[in-house]
CSV table of C-alpha atoms and ligand atoms in Angstrom, one decimal:
chain,number,residue,atom,x,y,z
A,1,MET,CA,27.0,31.9,-21.6
A,2,SER,CA,26.1,35.5,-21.0
A,3,ASN,CA,25.7,36.4,-17.4
A,4,THR,CA,22.7,38.7,-17.6
A,5,ASP,CA,19.5,37.0,-16.7
A,6,LEU,CA,16.8,38.3,-18.8
A,7,SER,CA,13.9,36.6,-17.1
A,8,ASN,CA,13.2,39.6,-14.9
A,9,ILE,CA,13.9,42.4,-17.4
A,10,GLU,CA,10.8,44.1,-18.5
A,11,VAL,CA,10.5,45.5,-22.0
A,12,ASN,CA,11.0,49.2,-22.0
A,13,GLN,CA,7.6,50.6,-22.8
A,14,LYS,CA,7.5,54.0,-24.2
A,15,PRO,CA,5.6,56.0,-21.6
A,16,VAL,CA,2.1,56.6,-23.0
A,17,ALA,CA,1.0,60.1,-22.3
A,18,LYS,CA,-2.3,60.0,-20.5
A,19,ARG,CA,-5.0,61.5,-22.7
A,20,SER,CA,-8.2,62.9,-21.4
A,21,ASN,CA,-10.2,61.9,-24.4
A,22,PRO,CA,-11.9,58.6,-23.5
A,23,PHE,CA,-11.9,57.5,-27.1
A,24,ALA,CA,-8.2,58.1,-27.7
A,25,ASN,CA,-7.2,54.5,-27.2
A,26,VAL,CA,-10.2,52.9,-28.6
A,27,PHE,CA,-8.5,52.1,-31.8
A,28,ASN,CA,-5.5,50.4,-30.2
A,29,GLU,CA,-7.8,48.4,-27.9
A,30,LEU,CA,-9.8,47.3,-30.8
A,31,VAL,CA,-6.7,46.2,-32.6
A,32,SER,CA,-5.5,44.2,-29.6
A,33,PHE,CA,-8.8,42.6,-29.2
A,34,CYS,CA,-9.0,41.6,-32.8
A,35,ARG,CA,-5.4,40.3,-32.6
A,36,SER,CA,-6.2,38.1,-29.6
A,37,ARG,CA,-9.2,36.7,-31.3
A,38,SER,CA,-7.7,35.6,-34.6
A,39,MET,CA,-4.5,33.7,-34.0
A,40,PHE,CA,-2.7,31.5,-36.4
A,41,MET,CA,-0.6,28.9,-34.8
A,42,LEU,CA,2.5,27.3,-36.2
A,43,HIS,CA,3.0,24.2,-34.2
A,44,TYR,CA,6.6,23.2,-34.4
A,45,CYS,CA,6.3,19.6,-33.2
A,46,THR,CA,9.7,19.1,-31.7
A,47,GLY,CA,9.0,16.5,-29.0
A,48,CYS,CA,6.4,14.1,-27.7
A,49,GLY,CA,4.2,16.9,-26.4
A,50,ALA,CA,2.8,17.4,-29.9
A,51,ILE,CA,0.7,14.4,-29.3
A,52,GLU,CA,-1.7,16.5,-27.2
A,53,LEU,CA,-2.3,19.0,-30.0
A,54,PRO,CA,-4.6,16.9,-32.3
A,55,PRO,CA,-7.2,16.5,-29.5
A,56,ALA,CA,-6.8,20.2,-28.6
A,57,MET,CA,-7.4,21.2,-32.2
A,58,THR,CA,-10.1,18.9,-33.2
A,59,SER,CA,-13.7,18.5,-32.1
A,60,ARG,CA,-13.2,17.4,-28.5
A,61,PHE,CA,-11.6,20.5,-27.2
A,62,ASP,CA,-11.8,22.6,-30.3
A,63,MET,CA,-9.4,25.5,-30.3
A,64,GLU,CA,-11.1,27.1,-33.2
A,65,ARG,CA,-13.9,28.3,-30.9
A,66,LEU,CA,-11.2,30.6,-29.5
A,67,GLY,CA,-10.2,31.8,-32.9
A,68,ILE,CA,-7.0,29.7,-33.0
A,69,GLN,CA,-6.2,27.9,-36.2
A,70,PRO,CA,-3.2,26.0,-37.4
A,71,MET,CA,-1.2,27.7,-40.1
A,72,VAL,CA,1.3,26.0,-42.4
A,73,THR,CA,3.9,28.7,-42.9
A,74,PRO,CA,5.9,30.8,-40.4
A,75,ARG,CA,5.4,34.0,-42.4
A,76,GLN,CA,1.6,33.9,-41.9
A,77,ALA,CA,1.6,32.6,-38.3
A,78,ASP,CA,1.3,34.6,-35.0
A,79,ILE,CA,2.0,31.9,-32.4
A,80,LEU,CA,4.9,29.5,-32.4
A,81,LEU,CA,4.2,26.5,-30.3
A,82,ILE,CA,7.3,24.6,-29.3
A,83,THR,CA,5.9,21.3,-28.2
A,84,GLY,CA,8.6,19.5,-26.3
A,85,TYR,CA,12.4,19.0,-26.1
A,86,VAL,CA,14.5,21.0,-28.5
A,87,SER,CA,17.7,19.3,-29.6
A,88,ILE,CA,20.5,21.6,-30.5
A,89,LYS,CA,19.9,20.6,-34.1
A,90,THR,CA,16.2,21.5,-33.9
A,91,LEU,CA,17.0,24.7,-32.1
A,92,LYS,CA,18.7,26.0,-35.1
A,93,ARG,CA,15.5,25.4,-37.2
A,94,VAL,CA,13.4,26.8,-34.4
A,95,ILE,CA,15.4,30.1,-34.5
A,96,LEU,CA,15.2,30.3,-38.3
A,97,THR,CA,11.5,29.7,-38.1
A,98,TYR,CA,11.0,32.3,-35.4
A,99,GLU,CA,12.9,35.0,-37.2
A,100,GLN,CA,10.9,34.5,-40.3
A,101,MET,CA,7.6,35.1,-38.5
A,102,GLY,CA,6.2,38.6,-38.9
A,103,ALA,CA,5.7,40.7,-35.8
A,104,PRO,CA,3.8,40.6,-33.5
A,105,LYS,CA,4.7,37.1,-32.7
A,106,TYR,CA,4.3,35.0,-29.6
A,107,VAL,CA,6.1,31.9,-28.4
A,108,ILE,CA,4.6,29.2,-26.2
A,109,GLY,CA,6.8,26.6,-24.7
A,110,ILE,CA,4.8,23.5,-24.0
A,111,CYS,CA,6.2,20.7,-21.8
A,112,SER,CA,8.7,20.7,-19.0
A,113,CYS,CA,11.5,20.0,-21.5
A,114,THR,CA,11.3,23.6,-22.8
A,115,VAL,CA,11.5,24.9,-19.2
A,116,ASN,CA,14.7,23.1,-18.0
A,117,GLY,CA,15.3,20.2,-20.3
A,118,GLY,CA,12.8,18.1,-18.4
A,119,MET,CA,13.8,14.4,-18.3
A,120,TYR,CA,16.6,15.2,-20.7
A,121,TRP,CA,18.3,17.5,-18.4
A,122,GLN,CA,21.6,15.6,-18.5
A,123,SER,CA,21.6,15.0,-22.2
A,124,TYR,CA,24.3,16.5,-24.3
A,125,ALA,CA,22.0,16.8,-27.3
A,126,THR,CA,19.1,19.0,-26.0
A,127,ALA,CA,19.0,22.6,-25.2
A,128,LYS,CA,17.8,23.4,-21.7
A,129,LYS,CA,16.2,26.8,-21.3
A,130,LEU,CA,14.4,27.7,-24.4
A,131,ASP,CA,14.1,31.4,-23.4
A,132,GLU,CA,17.9,31.8,-23.6
A,133,TYR,CA,17.7,31.5,-27.4
A,134,ILE,CA,14.3,33.0,-28.2
A,135,PRO,CA,12.0,35.0,-26.0
A,136,VAL,CA,9.1,32.9,-24.6
A,137,ASP,CA,5.7,34.5,-23.7
A,138,LEU,CA,4.3,31.6,-21.8
A,139,TYR,CA,5.4,28.2,-20.6
A,140,ILE,CA,2.9,25.3,-20.1
A,141,ALA,CA,4.7,22.8,-17.8
A,142,GLY,CA,3.8,19.2,-17.6
A,143,CYS,CA,5.1,16.0,-19.1
A,144,MET,CA,3.0,16.3,-21.2
A,145,PRO,CA,0.3,18.9,-20.5
A,146,ARG,CA,-3.2,17.8,-21.2
A,147,PRO,CA,-5.3,19.6,-23.8
A,148,GLU,CA,-7.2,21.4,-21.1
A,149,ALA,CA,-3.9,22.9,-19.9
A,150,VAL,CA,-2.9,23.8,-23.5
A,151,ILE,CA,-6.2,25.6,-24.0
A,152,GLU,CA,-5.9,27.3,-20.6
A,153,GLY,CA,-2.4,28.5,-21.6
A,154,LEU,CA,-3.7,29.8,-24.9
A,155,GLN,CA,-6.5,31.7,-23.1
A,156,GLN,CA,-3.9,33.3,-20.8
A,157,LEU,CA,-1.9,34.3,-23.9
A,158,MET,CA,-5.1,35.8,-25.4
A,159,ALA,CA,-5.6,37.8,-22.2
A,160,LYS,CA,-2.1,39.0,-22.3
A,161,ILE,CA,-2.4,40.1,-25.9
A,162,LYS,CA,-5.6,41.9,-25.1
A,163,THR,CA,-4.0,43.9,-22.5
A,164,ASP,CA,-0.8,44.5,-24.6
A,165,GLU,CA,1.4,42.5,-22.2
A,166,ALA,CA,2.7,39.9,-24.6
A,167,ASN,CA,5.7,41.8,-25.8
A,168,SER,CA,8.3,39.2,-25.9
A,169,TRP,CA,9.0,39.8,-29.6
A,170,LYS,CA,10.1,43.3,-28.8
A,171,LYS,CA,12.5,41.8,-26.3
A,172,TYR,CA,14.2,39.9,-29.1
A,173,TYR,CA,15.0,43.1,-30.9
A,174,GLU,CA,15.9,45.1,-27.8
A,175,HIS,CA,18.2,42.4,-26.4
A,176,TYR,CA,19.4,40.8,-29.6
A,177,ASP,CA,23.0,40.7,-28.4
A,178,TYR,CA,22.1,38.5,-25.5
A,179,TYR,CA,20.1,36.0,-27.6
A,180,LEU,CA,22.7,36.0,-30.3
A,181,GLY,CA,25.4,35.4,-27.7
A,182,ASN,CA,23.7,32.3,-26.4
A,183,GLN,CA,23.1,31.0,-29.9
A,184,GLN,CA,26.7,31.5,-30.8
A,185,HIS,CA,27.7,29.7,-27.6
A,186,LEU,CA,26.0,26.6,-28.9
A,187,PHE,CA,26.4,26.9,-32.6
A,188,GLY,CA,29.9,28.4,-32.8
A,189,ASN,CA,30.9,31.9,-33.9
A,190,ASN,CA,30.1,31.3,-37.6
A,191,TRP,CA,26.4,31.2,-36.8
A,192,GLN,CA,24.3,33.5,-39.0
A,193,THR,CA,20.6,33.5,-40.1
A,194,PRO,CA,19.2,34.8,-43.3
A,195,THR,CA,17.1,37.3,-41.4
A,196,ASP,CA,18.6,40.7,-40.7
A,197,ILE,CA,17.4,41.2,-37.2
A,198,ILE,CA,19.4,44.4,-36.6
A,199,GLY,CA,17.9,46.0,-39.7
A,200,GLU,CA,14.4,44.9,-38.6
A,201,ALA,CA,15.0,46.4,-35.2
A,202,LYS,CA,15.8,49.7,-36.8
A,203,THR,CA,12.7,49.5,-39.0
A,204,TYR,CA,10.5,48.8,-36.1
A,205,GLN,CA,12.3,51.5,-34.1
A,206,LEU,CA,13.0,48.9,-31.4
A,207,GLU,CA,16.7,49.3,-31.3
A,208,GLY,CA,17.8,49.6,-27.7
A,209,PRO,CA,21.1,50.0,-26.0
A,210,ASN,CA,21.4,46.2,-25.8
A,211,THR,CA,20.6,45.4,-29.4
A,212,LEU,CA,24.2,45.7,-30.5
A,213,GLY,CA,27.2,44.4,-28.5
A,214,GLU,CA,30.1,42.1,-28.6
A,215,HIS,CA,28.2,39.2,-30.1
A,216,THR,CA,26.7,41.3,-32.9
A,217,LYS,CA,30.3,42.4,-33.6
A,218,ILE,CA,31.3,38.8,-34.1
A,219,LEU,CA,28.3,38.3,-36.4
A,220,GLU,CA,29.3,41.3,-38.5
A,221,SER,CA,32.8,40.0,-38.9
A,222,VAL,CA,31.7,36.6,-40.1
A,223,GLN,CA,28.5,37.5,-42.0
A,224,ARG,CA,28.5,36.5,-45.6
A,225,PRO,CA,25.9,37.8,-48.0
A,226,LEU,CA,23.2,35.3,-48.9
A,227,GLU,CA,23.7,33.3,-52.0
A,228,PRO,CA,21.0,31.8,-54.0
A,229,LEU,CA,20.8,28.1,-53.6
A,230,GLU,CA,22.1,26.0,-56.4
A,231,MET,CA,19.3,24.7,-58.6
A,232,LYS,CA,19.5,21.1,-59.6
A,233,LEU,CA,17.1,18.9,-61.6
B,1,MET,CA,12.0,-28.0,-39.5
B,2,SER,CA,13.8,-25.3,-37.8
B,3,ALA,CA,15.7,-27.8,-35.6
B,4,ALA,CA,17.0,-29.5,-38.7
B,5,HIS,CA,18.1,-26.2,-40.0
B,6,SER,CA,20.1,-25.4,-37.0
B,7,GLN,CA,21.7,-28.8,-37.1
B,8,ASN,CA,23.0,-28.0,-40.6
B,9,LEU,CA,23.9,-24.5,-39.6
B,10,ASN,CA,26.0,-25.8,-36.7
B,11,VAL,CA,28.0,-28.0,-39.0
B,12,LEU,CA,28.5,-25.1,-41.3
B,13,LEU,CA,29.6,-22.8,-38.5
B,14,GLN,CA,32.3,-25.2,-37.3
B,15,GLU,CA,34.2,-24.2,-40.5
B,16,ILE,CA,35.0,-20.9,-38.8
B,17,GLU,CA,38.1,-21.2,-36.7
B,18,GLY,CA,37.8,-20.4,-33.0
B,19,ILE,CA,34.1,-19.9,-33.0
B,20,HIS,CA,32.2,-20.2,-29.7
B,21,LEU,CA,28.5,-20.9,-30.0
B,22,THR,CA,25.9,-20.4,-27.2
B,23,HIS,CA,22.3,-21.4,-27.7
B,24,HIS,CA,20.2,-19.3,-25.6
B,25,ASN,CA,17.1,-20.9,-27.0
B,26,PRO,CA,16.1,-22.6,-30.3
B,27,ARG,CA,15.7,-19.2,-32.0
B,28,ARG,CA,18.7,-17.3,-30.6
B,29,LEU,CA,22.3,-18.1,-31.2
B,30,ARG,CA,25.2,-16.2,-29.9
B,31,ALA,CA,28.5,-16.5,-31.7
B,32,ASP,CA,31.7,-15.2,-30.1
B,33,ILE,CA,34.5,-15.0,-32.6
B,34,ALA,CA,37.8,-13.3,-33.2
B,35,ALA,CA,37.6,-10.0,-35.1
B,36,GLU,CA,39.6,-11.4,-38.0
B,37,ALA,CA,37.1,-14.2,-38.6
B,38,LEU,CA,34.0,-12.0,-38.7
B,39,PRO,CA,33.9,-11.2,-42.5
B,40,ALA,CA,34.2,-15.0,-43.2
B,41,LEU,CA,31.4,-15.7,-40.8
B,42,LEU,CA,29.1,-13.1,-42.4
B,43,ALA,CA,30.0,-14.1,-45.9
B,44,LEU,CA,29.1,-17.7,-45.0
B,45,LEU,CA,25.8,-16.8,-43.3
B,46,ARG,CA,24.7,-14.6,-46.1
B,47,GLY,CA,25.9,-16.7,-49.0
B,48,ARG,CA,25.3,-20.3,-47.8
B,49,ALA,CA,22.7,-19.9,-45.1
B,50,SER,CA,19.6,-17.7,-45.3
B,51,TYR,CA,20.8,-14.9,-43.1
B,52,VAL,CA,20.1,-12.0,-45.5
B,53,HIS,CA,19.0,-9.4,-43.0
B,54,LEU,CA,21.6,-7.5,-41.0
B,55,SER,CA,19.1,-5.8,-38.6
B,56,ALA,CA,21.7,-3.8,-36.6
B,57,ILE,CA,25.2,-3.4,-35.5
B,58,SER,CA,25.6,-2.4,-31.9
B,59,CYS,CA,28.6,-1.2,-30.1
B,60,VAL,CA,29.5,-1.6,-26.4
B,61,ASP,CA,32.3,0.4,-24.7
B,62,TRP,CA,34.1,-1.9,-22.2
B,63,ILE,CA,36.3,0.9,-20.9
B,64,GLU,CA,37.9,-1.2,-18.1
B,65,GLU,CA,39.0,-3.8,-20.5
B,66,ASN,CA,40.0,-1.1,-23.0
B,67,GLN,CA,37.9,-2.8,-25.7
B,68,PHE,CA,35.0,-2.1,-27.9
B,69,GLU,CA,32.5,-4.9,-28.5
B,70,LEU,CA,30.7,-4.9,-31.8
B,71,VAL,CA,27.6,-7.0,-32.2
B,72,TYR,CA,26.2,-7.9,-35.6
B,73,HIS,CA,22.5,-9.0,-35.4
B,74,LEU,CA,21.6,-11.3,-38.3
B,75,TRP,CA,18.1,-12.5,-39.0
B,76,SER,CA,16.9,-15.3,-41.2
B,77,TYR,CA,13.3,-15.1,-42.6
B,78,GLU,CA,13.4,-18.8,-43.4
B,79,THR,CA,14.3,-20.3,-40.0
B,80,SER,CA,13.3,-17.3,-37.9
B,81,VAL,CA,16.5,-17.5,-36.0
B,82,LEU,CA,18.5,-14.5,-34.7
B,83,ILE,CA,22.2,-14.8,-34.7
B,84,SER,CA,24.3,-12.3,-32.9
B,85,ALA,CA,28.0,-12.3,-33.7
B,86,HIS,CA,30.1,-10.7,-31.0
B,87,ILE,CA,33.7,-9.5,-31.6
B,88,ARG,CA,36.0,-7.4,-29.5
B,89,ILE,CA,38.4,-4.8,-30.9
B,90,PRO,CA,41.0,-2.8,-29.0
B,91,ARG,CA,39.7,0.6,-27.9
B,92,GLU,CA,42.8,2.3,-29.3
B,93,PRO,CA,43.0,3.0,-32.2
B,94,GLY,CA,39.5,1.7,-32.6
B,95,ILE,CA,39.6,0.7,-36.2
B,96,TYR,CA,37.8,-2.1,-37.8
B,97,LEU,CA,36.8,-3.4,-41.3
B,98,SER,CA,33.6,-2.4,-42.9
B,99,VAL,CA,31.2,-5.2,-43.9
B,100,PHE,CA,29.5,-3.0,-46.5
B,101,ASP,CA,30.5,-5.4,-49.3
B,102,ILE,CA,28.6,-8.2,-47.6
B,103,TYR,CA,25.6,-6.3,-46.2
B,104,THR,CA,25.0,-2.9,-47.8
B,105,PRO,CA,22.8,-1.6,-44.9
B,106,ALA,CA,26.0,-1.8,-42.8
B,107,ALA,CA,27.0,1.6,-44.2
B,108,PHE,CA,24.3,3.2,-42.2
B,109,PHE,CA,25.1,1.5,-38.9
B,110,GLU,CA,28.8,2.0,-39.2
B,111,ARG,CA,28.4,5.7,-39.8
B,112,ASP,CA,26.2,5.9,-36.7
B,113,ILE,CA,28.8,4.0,-34.6
B,114,HIS,CA,31.6,6.1,-36.0
B,115,GLU,CA,29.7,9.2,-34.8
B,116,MET,CA,28.7,7.9,-31.4
B,117,PHE,CA,31.8,5.9,-30.4
B,118,GLY,CA,34.5,7.1,-32.7
B,119,VAL,CA,35.2,3.6,-34.2
B,120,TYR,CA,36.5,4.0,-37.7
B,121,PHE,CA,35.4,1.4,-40.3
B,122,GLU,CA,37.9,1.0,-43.1
B,123,GLY,CA,36.1,0.7,-46.4
B,124,SER,CA,32.8,2.1,-45.3
B,125,PRO,CA,31.4,4.4,-48.1
B,126,ASP,CA,30.8,7.4,-45.9
B,127,MET,CA,32.2,8.2,-42.5
B,128,SER,CA,31.1,11.9,-42.4
B,129,LYS,CA,28.8,13.3,-39.8
B,130,PHE,CA,25.4,11.8,-39.7
B,131,ILE,CA,22.8,12.8,-37.0
B,132,LEU,CA,24.9,15.0,-34.8
B,133,THR,CA,25.8,17.6,-37.4
B,134,GLU,CA,26.0,20.3,-34.8
B,135,TRP,CA,28.3,18.4,-32.5
B,136,ASN,CA,32.0,19.1,-32.3
B,137,GLY,CA,32.9,17.4,-29.0
B,138,PRO,CA,34.2,13.9,-28.4
B,139,PRO,CA,32.0,10.9,-29.5
B,140,PRO,CA,29.2,11.2,-26.9
B,141,MET,CA,28.4,7.5,-26.2
B,142,ARG,CA,31.9,6.7,-25.1
B,143,LYS,CA,32.0,5.9,-21.4
B,144,ASP,CA,34.8,8.5,-20.8
B,145,PHE,CA,32.6,11.3,-22.0
B,146,ASN,CA,30.8,12.8,-19.0
B,147,SER,CA,27.6,14.0,-20.4
B,148,GLU,CA,26.4,15.5,-17.1
B,149,LYS,CA,29.6,17.5,-16.7
B,150,TRP,CA,29.3,18.8,-20.2
B,151,VAL,CA,25.7,19.9,-19.6
B,152,MET,CA,26.7,21.6,-16.4
B,153,GLU,CA,29.4,23.6,-18.2
B,154,THR,CA,27.3,24.5,-21.2
B,155,PHE,CA,23.8,25.2,-20.0
B,156,SER,CA,22.2,27.1,-17.2
B,157,TRP,CA,19.0,26.4,-15.4
B,158,GLN,CA,16.0,28.4,-14.4
B,159,GLU,CA,14.1,28.5,-11.2
B,160,TYR,CA,11.0,26.5,-11.2
B,161,HIS,CA,9.0,26.8,-8.0
B,162,PRO,CA,5.3,27.0,-8.7
B,163,ASP,CA,2.7,28.2,-6.3
B,164,TRP,CA,1.1,24.8,-5.8
B,165,LEU,CA,4.4,23.5,-4.6
B,166,LYS,CA,4.6,26.2,-2.0
B,167,ASP,CA,1.2,25.2,-0.7
B,168,LEU,CA,2.4,21.6,-0.3
B,169,GLU,CA,5.6,22.7,1.4
B,170,GLU,CA,3.6,24.6,4.0
B,171,GLN,CA,1.9,21.4,4.9
B,172,GLY,CA,5.3,19.7,5.3
B,173,GLY,CA,5.5,18.0,2.0
B,174,GLY,CA,7.4,18.9,-1.1
B,175,ILE,CA,10.2,17.6,-3.3
B,176,VAL,CA,12.7,15.3,-1.4
B,177,SER,CA,15.7,15.7,-3.6
B,178,THR,CA,15.8,18.8,-5.6
B,179,PRO,CA,17.2,18.9,-9.1
B,180,GLU,CA,19.9,21.3,-7.8
B,181,SER,CA,21.1,18.9,-5.2
B,182,ILE,CA,21.5,16.1,-7.8
B,183,ARG,CA,23.2,18.4,-10.2
B,184,MET,CA,25.6,19.8,-7.6
B,185,ASP,CA,27.0,16.3,-7.0
B,186,ASN,CA,28.6,16.5,-10.4
B,187,LYS,CA,29.7,20.0,-10.5
C,1,LIG,S1,8.1,17.2,-21.1
C,1,LIG,FE1,7.7,15.0,-21.3
C,1,LIG,S2,6.2,14.8,-22.9
C,1,LIG,FE2,7.1,16.9,-23.1
C,1,LIG,S3,8.7,16.7,-24.6
C,1,LIG,FE3,9.6,16.4,-22.5
C,1,LIG,S4,9.6,14.2,-22.2
C,1,LIG,FE4,8.2,14.6,-23.9
């Protein structure tokens, strides 16, 4: 496991030059506001916590009044909800899903199990800290959290998006080496995903000093080009 | 009706050499037999009695006795009786015969036991990885696999000390045994 602890590292924000024109940031603020008000949520129902989502989504607590709707595909979703324990096998799929989502993307870890493994802390099969493998914007602890807590958490996320603080997705690009290292630690050095994160980091201009490192070197040495799946009838 | 059935069944079962029957109650029967006699018992129960359902095979690791215990749970829809057939096999090398030819669902249970305990079933159709496809360590349900130690070596933990807990601690309350103290015992 890599030694650096990322929980306290802030994302390097490019210093924004203070501008005297009061309308200069209006457009950005409008974008952030709209973003926080129309969120599509991919709920990856990994554990028992998913059972609190139907009441949160349907008429009793009604997420849609906040502008949050379920979405069926990762490519069209903004929020990835991880609703409970992630086994190592599931974690692979979670990472694949996360990488396919278009930025900006937000991750919420619901349930104590995503914080520290919860009641499965001594299980060989479940991953413990979710934010070692993908960056997490917000945790909602509880076993399991009630729909009120889920809604409260989503509202906090909205507030963070509105003020441009929910930047964990940038962290994934800027510290890709760290996340990749932890993933390799669990899945072995042959681990690779179909998404070219390093290329994306360059495109988004988010490549930092920690994007590349020893772990990405391993990735480069084992990376095979993607092959089309065999078609069978 | 079911009493009469079990009478006949008892006569039938005496054909198996060295069988030891225990009646827990009218609908539960425990049969302890030698490992060599198990296929004959299963063939008899399936072919001449009505035990068509193998509902599970379970495995117990008796590490002190250096043995694995395999339990075959058989159910009859006609008499509503559950028979569990217990056998013991040596822990090393941990090889036993597959009963796939008598009960096809056995393939599924045997593959699972192979993965969790490392018992190899000769003649089972597929002994490849099943659920733990990402797992390369020793079979995790064996008693000599220390799950906690493995976890301590593989994962790290994050601080979890919420504000409401601090309030409680100020009043003299709080968590009595912290997760850290429990985990440290096994470090
Ligand atoms: S925190 Fe509790 S409810 Fe949530 S996934 Fe873990 S065990 Fe299930």
